[in-house]
CSV table of C-alpha atoms in Angstrom, one decimal:
chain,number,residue,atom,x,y,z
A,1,UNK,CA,82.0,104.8,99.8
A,2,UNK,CA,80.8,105.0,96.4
A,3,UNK,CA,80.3,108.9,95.4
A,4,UNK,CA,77.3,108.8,93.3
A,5,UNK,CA,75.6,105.4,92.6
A,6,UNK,CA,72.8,104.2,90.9
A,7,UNK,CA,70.7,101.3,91.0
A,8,UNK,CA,70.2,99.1,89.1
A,9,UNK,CA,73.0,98.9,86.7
A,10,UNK,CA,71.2,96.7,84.2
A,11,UNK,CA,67.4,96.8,83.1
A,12,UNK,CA,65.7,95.0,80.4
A,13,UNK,CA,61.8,95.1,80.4
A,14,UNK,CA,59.0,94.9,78.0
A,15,UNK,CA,57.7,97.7,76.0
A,16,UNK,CA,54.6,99.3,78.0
A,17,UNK,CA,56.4,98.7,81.6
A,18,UNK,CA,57.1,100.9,84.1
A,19,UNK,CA,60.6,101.2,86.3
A,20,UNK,CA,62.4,103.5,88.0
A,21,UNK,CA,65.9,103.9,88.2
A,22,UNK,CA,67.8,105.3,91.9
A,23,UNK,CA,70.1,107.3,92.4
A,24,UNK,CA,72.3,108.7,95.5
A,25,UNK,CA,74.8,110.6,96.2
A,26,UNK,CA,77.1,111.0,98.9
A,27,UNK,CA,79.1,114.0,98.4
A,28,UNK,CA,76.8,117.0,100.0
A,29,UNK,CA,76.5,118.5,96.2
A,30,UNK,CA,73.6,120.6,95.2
A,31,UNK,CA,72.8,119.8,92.1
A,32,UNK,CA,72.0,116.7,90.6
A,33,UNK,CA,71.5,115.6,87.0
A,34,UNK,CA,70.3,113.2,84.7
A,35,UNK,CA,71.5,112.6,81.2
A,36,UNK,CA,71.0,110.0,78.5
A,37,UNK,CA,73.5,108.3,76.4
A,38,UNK,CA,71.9,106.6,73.3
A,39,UNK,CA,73.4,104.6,71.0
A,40,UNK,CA,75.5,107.6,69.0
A,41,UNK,CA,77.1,107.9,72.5
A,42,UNK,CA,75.5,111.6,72.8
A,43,UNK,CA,75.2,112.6,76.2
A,44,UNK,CA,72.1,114.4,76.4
A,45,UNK,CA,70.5,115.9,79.1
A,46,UNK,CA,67.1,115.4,80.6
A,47,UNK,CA,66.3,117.1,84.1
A,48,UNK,CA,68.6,119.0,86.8
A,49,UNK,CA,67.3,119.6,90.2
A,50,UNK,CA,68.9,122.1,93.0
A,51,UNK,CA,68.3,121.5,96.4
A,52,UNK,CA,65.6,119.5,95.6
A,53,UNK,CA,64.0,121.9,93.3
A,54,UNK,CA,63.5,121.3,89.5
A,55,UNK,CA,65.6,123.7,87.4
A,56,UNK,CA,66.1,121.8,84.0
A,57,UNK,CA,63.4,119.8,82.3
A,58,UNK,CA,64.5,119.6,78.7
A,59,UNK,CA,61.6,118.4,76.7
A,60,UNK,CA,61.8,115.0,78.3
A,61,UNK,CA,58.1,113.5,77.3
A,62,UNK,CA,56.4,113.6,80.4
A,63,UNK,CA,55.9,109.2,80.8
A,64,UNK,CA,59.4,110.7,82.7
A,65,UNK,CA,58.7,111.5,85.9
A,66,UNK,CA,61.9,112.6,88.1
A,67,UNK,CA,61.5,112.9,91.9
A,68,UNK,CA,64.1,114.4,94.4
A,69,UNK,CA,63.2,113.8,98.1
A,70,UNK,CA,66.0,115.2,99.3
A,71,UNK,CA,69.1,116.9,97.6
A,72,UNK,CA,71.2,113.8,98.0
A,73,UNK,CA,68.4,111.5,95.9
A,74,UNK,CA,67.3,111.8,92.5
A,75,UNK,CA,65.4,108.8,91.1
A,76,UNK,CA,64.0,108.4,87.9
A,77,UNK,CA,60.6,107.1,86.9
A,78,UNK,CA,59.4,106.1,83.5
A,79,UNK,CA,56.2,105.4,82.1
A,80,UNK,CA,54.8,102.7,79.3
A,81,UNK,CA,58.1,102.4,78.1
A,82,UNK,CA,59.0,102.6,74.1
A,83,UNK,CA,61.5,100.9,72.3
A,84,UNK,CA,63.3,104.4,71.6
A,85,UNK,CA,63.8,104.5,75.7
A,86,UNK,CA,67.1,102.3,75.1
A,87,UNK,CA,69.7,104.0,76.0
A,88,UNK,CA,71.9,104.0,79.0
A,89,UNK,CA,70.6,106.5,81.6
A,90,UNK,CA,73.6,108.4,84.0
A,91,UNK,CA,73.1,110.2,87.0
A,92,UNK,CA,75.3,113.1,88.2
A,93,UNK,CA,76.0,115.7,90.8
A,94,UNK,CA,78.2,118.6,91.6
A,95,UNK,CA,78.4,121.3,93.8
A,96,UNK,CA,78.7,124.7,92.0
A,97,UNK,CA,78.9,125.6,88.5
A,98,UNK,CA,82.9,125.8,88.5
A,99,UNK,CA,83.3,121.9,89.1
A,100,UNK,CA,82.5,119.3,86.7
A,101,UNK,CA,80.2,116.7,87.4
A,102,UNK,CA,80.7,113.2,88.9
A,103,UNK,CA,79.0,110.6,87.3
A,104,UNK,CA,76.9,107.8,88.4
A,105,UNK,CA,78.3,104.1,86.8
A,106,UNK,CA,75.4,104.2,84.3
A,107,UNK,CA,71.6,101.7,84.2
A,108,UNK,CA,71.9,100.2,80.7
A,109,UNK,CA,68.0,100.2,79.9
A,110,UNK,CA,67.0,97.9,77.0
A,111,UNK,CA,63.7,97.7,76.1
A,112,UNK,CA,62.1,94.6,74.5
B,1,UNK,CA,71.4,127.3,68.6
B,2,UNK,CA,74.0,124.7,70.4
B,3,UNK,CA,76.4,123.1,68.5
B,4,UNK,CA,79.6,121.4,69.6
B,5,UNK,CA,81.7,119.8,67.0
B,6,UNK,CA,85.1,117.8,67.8
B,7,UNK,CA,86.8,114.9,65.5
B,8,UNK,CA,85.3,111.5,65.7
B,9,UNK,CA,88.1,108.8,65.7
B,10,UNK,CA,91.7,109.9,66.4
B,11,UNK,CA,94.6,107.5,66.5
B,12,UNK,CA,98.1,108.2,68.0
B,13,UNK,CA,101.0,105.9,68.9
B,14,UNK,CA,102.5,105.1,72.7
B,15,UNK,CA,104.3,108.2,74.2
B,16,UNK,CA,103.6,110.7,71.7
B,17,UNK,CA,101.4,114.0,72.1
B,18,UNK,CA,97.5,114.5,70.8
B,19,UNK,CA,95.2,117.3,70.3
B,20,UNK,CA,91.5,116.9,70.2
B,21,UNK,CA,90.2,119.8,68.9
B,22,UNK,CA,86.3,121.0,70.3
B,23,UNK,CA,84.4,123.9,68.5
B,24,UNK,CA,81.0,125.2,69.9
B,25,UNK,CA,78.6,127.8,69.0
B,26,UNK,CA,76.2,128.0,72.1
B,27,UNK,CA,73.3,130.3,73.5
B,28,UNK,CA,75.4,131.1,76.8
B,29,UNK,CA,78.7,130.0,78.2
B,30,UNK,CA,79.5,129.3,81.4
B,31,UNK,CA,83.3,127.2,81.5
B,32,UNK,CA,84.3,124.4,79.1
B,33,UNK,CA,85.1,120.9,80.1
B,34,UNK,CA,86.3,118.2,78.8
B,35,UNK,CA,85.4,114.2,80.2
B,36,UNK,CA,87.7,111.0,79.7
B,37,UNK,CA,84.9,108.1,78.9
B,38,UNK,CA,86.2,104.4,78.9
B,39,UNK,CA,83.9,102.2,77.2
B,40,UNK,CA,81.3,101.2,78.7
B,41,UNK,CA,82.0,103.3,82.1
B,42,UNK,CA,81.1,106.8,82.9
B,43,UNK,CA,82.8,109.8,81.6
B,44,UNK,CA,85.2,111.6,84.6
B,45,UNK,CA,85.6,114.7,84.7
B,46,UNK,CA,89.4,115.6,83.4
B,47,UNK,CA,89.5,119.9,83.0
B,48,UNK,CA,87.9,122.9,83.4
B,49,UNK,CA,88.7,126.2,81.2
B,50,UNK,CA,86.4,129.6,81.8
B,51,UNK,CA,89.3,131.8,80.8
B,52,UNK,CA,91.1,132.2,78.1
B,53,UNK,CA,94.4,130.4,78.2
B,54,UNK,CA,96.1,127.0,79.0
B,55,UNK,CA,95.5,124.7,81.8
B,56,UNK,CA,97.6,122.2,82.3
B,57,UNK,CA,97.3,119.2,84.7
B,58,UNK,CA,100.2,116.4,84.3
B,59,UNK,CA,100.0,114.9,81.5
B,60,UNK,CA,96.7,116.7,80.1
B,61,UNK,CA,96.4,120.5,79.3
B,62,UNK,CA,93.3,122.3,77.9
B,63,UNK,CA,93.1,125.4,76.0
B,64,UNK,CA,90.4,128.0,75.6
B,65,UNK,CA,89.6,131.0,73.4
B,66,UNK,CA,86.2,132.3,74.1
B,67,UNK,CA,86.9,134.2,71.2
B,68,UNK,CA,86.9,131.6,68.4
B,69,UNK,CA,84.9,129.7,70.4
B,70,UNK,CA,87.3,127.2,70.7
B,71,UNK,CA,89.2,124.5,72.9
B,72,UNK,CA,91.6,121.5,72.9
B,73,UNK,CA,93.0,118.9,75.4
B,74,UNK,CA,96.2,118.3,74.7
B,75,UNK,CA,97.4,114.7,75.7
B,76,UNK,CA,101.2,114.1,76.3
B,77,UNK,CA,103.4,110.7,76.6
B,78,UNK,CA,100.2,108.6,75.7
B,79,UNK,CA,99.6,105.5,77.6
B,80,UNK,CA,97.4,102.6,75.9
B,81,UNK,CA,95.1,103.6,79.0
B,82,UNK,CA,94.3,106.8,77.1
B,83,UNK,CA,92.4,104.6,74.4
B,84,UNK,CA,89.2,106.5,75.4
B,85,UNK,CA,86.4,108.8,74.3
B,86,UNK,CA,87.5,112.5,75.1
B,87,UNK,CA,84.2,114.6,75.3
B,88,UNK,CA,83.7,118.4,75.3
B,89,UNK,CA,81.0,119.9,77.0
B,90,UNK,CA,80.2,123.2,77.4
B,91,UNK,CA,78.2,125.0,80.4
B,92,UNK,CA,75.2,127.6,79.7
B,93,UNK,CA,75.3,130.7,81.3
B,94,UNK,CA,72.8,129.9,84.1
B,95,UNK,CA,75.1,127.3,84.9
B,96,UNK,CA,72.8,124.5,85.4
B,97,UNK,CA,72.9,122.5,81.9
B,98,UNK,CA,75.7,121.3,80.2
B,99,UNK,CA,75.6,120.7,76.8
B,100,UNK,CA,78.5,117.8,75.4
B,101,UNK,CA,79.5,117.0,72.4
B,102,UNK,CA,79.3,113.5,70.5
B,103,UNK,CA,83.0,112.5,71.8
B,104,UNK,CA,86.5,112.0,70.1
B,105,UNK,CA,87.5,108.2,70.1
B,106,UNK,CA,91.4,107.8,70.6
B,107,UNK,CA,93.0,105.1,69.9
B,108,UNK,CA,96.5,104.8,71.5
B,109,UNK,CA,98.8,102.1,69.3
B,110,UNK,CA,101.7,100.6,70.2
């Protein structure tokens, strides 16, 4: 019954990989989010999609590639990944702009 | 341009009261929030201000003048639980980005 969840919750792969990280939610929210947490603990944010649509892409380089197949999935592809990719990558969704969001538990990504 | 600014590293002692004080400067606002983050969880949503004036929920109030551009959560009868990362985040006006700030470590003490 797990509200927003991502998958997987640990990833460490070689520089020039690529992975993709899941996410799903359960809650019948619009909006869905994804933000990166480096090692400062800044939550920044990368892409936000409504009803499947992209509304957010904040000058992400484009090796990330987000896809939403429906409004209840956002997953998260990456490209020949770089050392600076390290960070731990959270998904989130809410349903209007008056709620906060609800957080994924977090994929740790460390890149070797 | 954004800009949020709140304390780095606050310390308080069991069952007293703490305010974490957040100042922005942002392009748009749309509401103010503020997230409880336990190390190495997510942050969970804790308050939401859009309006001037206090909110309070239990234990945790939050305070907004859109004015000043200013906000704190005010934290009463600390538990050691509340050893967290407070963060303040504010929503743009098209109400699909948030922008948060770099967090506010508290440390409870017995």
């Amino acid at each position: 019954d797990t509200a927003v969840s991502q998958t997987p919750k640990y990833l460490v792969t070689q520089m020039g990989n690529d992975k993709s990280i899941k996410c799903e939610q359960n809650l019948g929210h619009d909006t869905m989010y994804w933000y990166k947490q480096d090692s400062k603990k800044f939550l920044k944010i990368m892409f936000s999609y409504n009803n499947k649509e992209l509304i957010i892409n904040e000058t992400v380089p484009n090796r990330f590639s987000p896809k939403s197949p429906d409004k209840a999935h956002l997953n998260l592809h990456i490209n020949s990944l770089e050392l600076g990719d390290s960070a731990v990558y959270f998904c989130a969704s809410s349903q209007d702009r008056s709620y906060g969001y609800t957080f994924g538990s977090g994929t740790r990504l460390t890149v070797v | 341009g954004q800009n949020i600014d709140q304390p780095t590293e606050m310390t308080a002692t069991e069952g007293a009261i703490v305010q974490i004080n957040c100042t922005y400067q942002t392009s748009g606002f749309n509401g103010l929030f503020w997230y409880q983050q336990h190390a190495g969880e997510a942050p969970t949503f804790l308050s939401y201000n859009v309006l001037d004036g206090l909110e309070e929920k239990g234990r945790f109030s939050s305070f907004l003048s859109r004015s000043k551009g200013y906000s704190y959560l005010l934290l009463k009868e600390l538990q050691m639980k509340d050893s967290a990362s407070y963060l303040c985040a504010v929503r743009d006006t098209g109400g699909f980005k948030t922008i948060f700030g770099a967090g506010t470590r508290l440390f409870v003490k017995a």
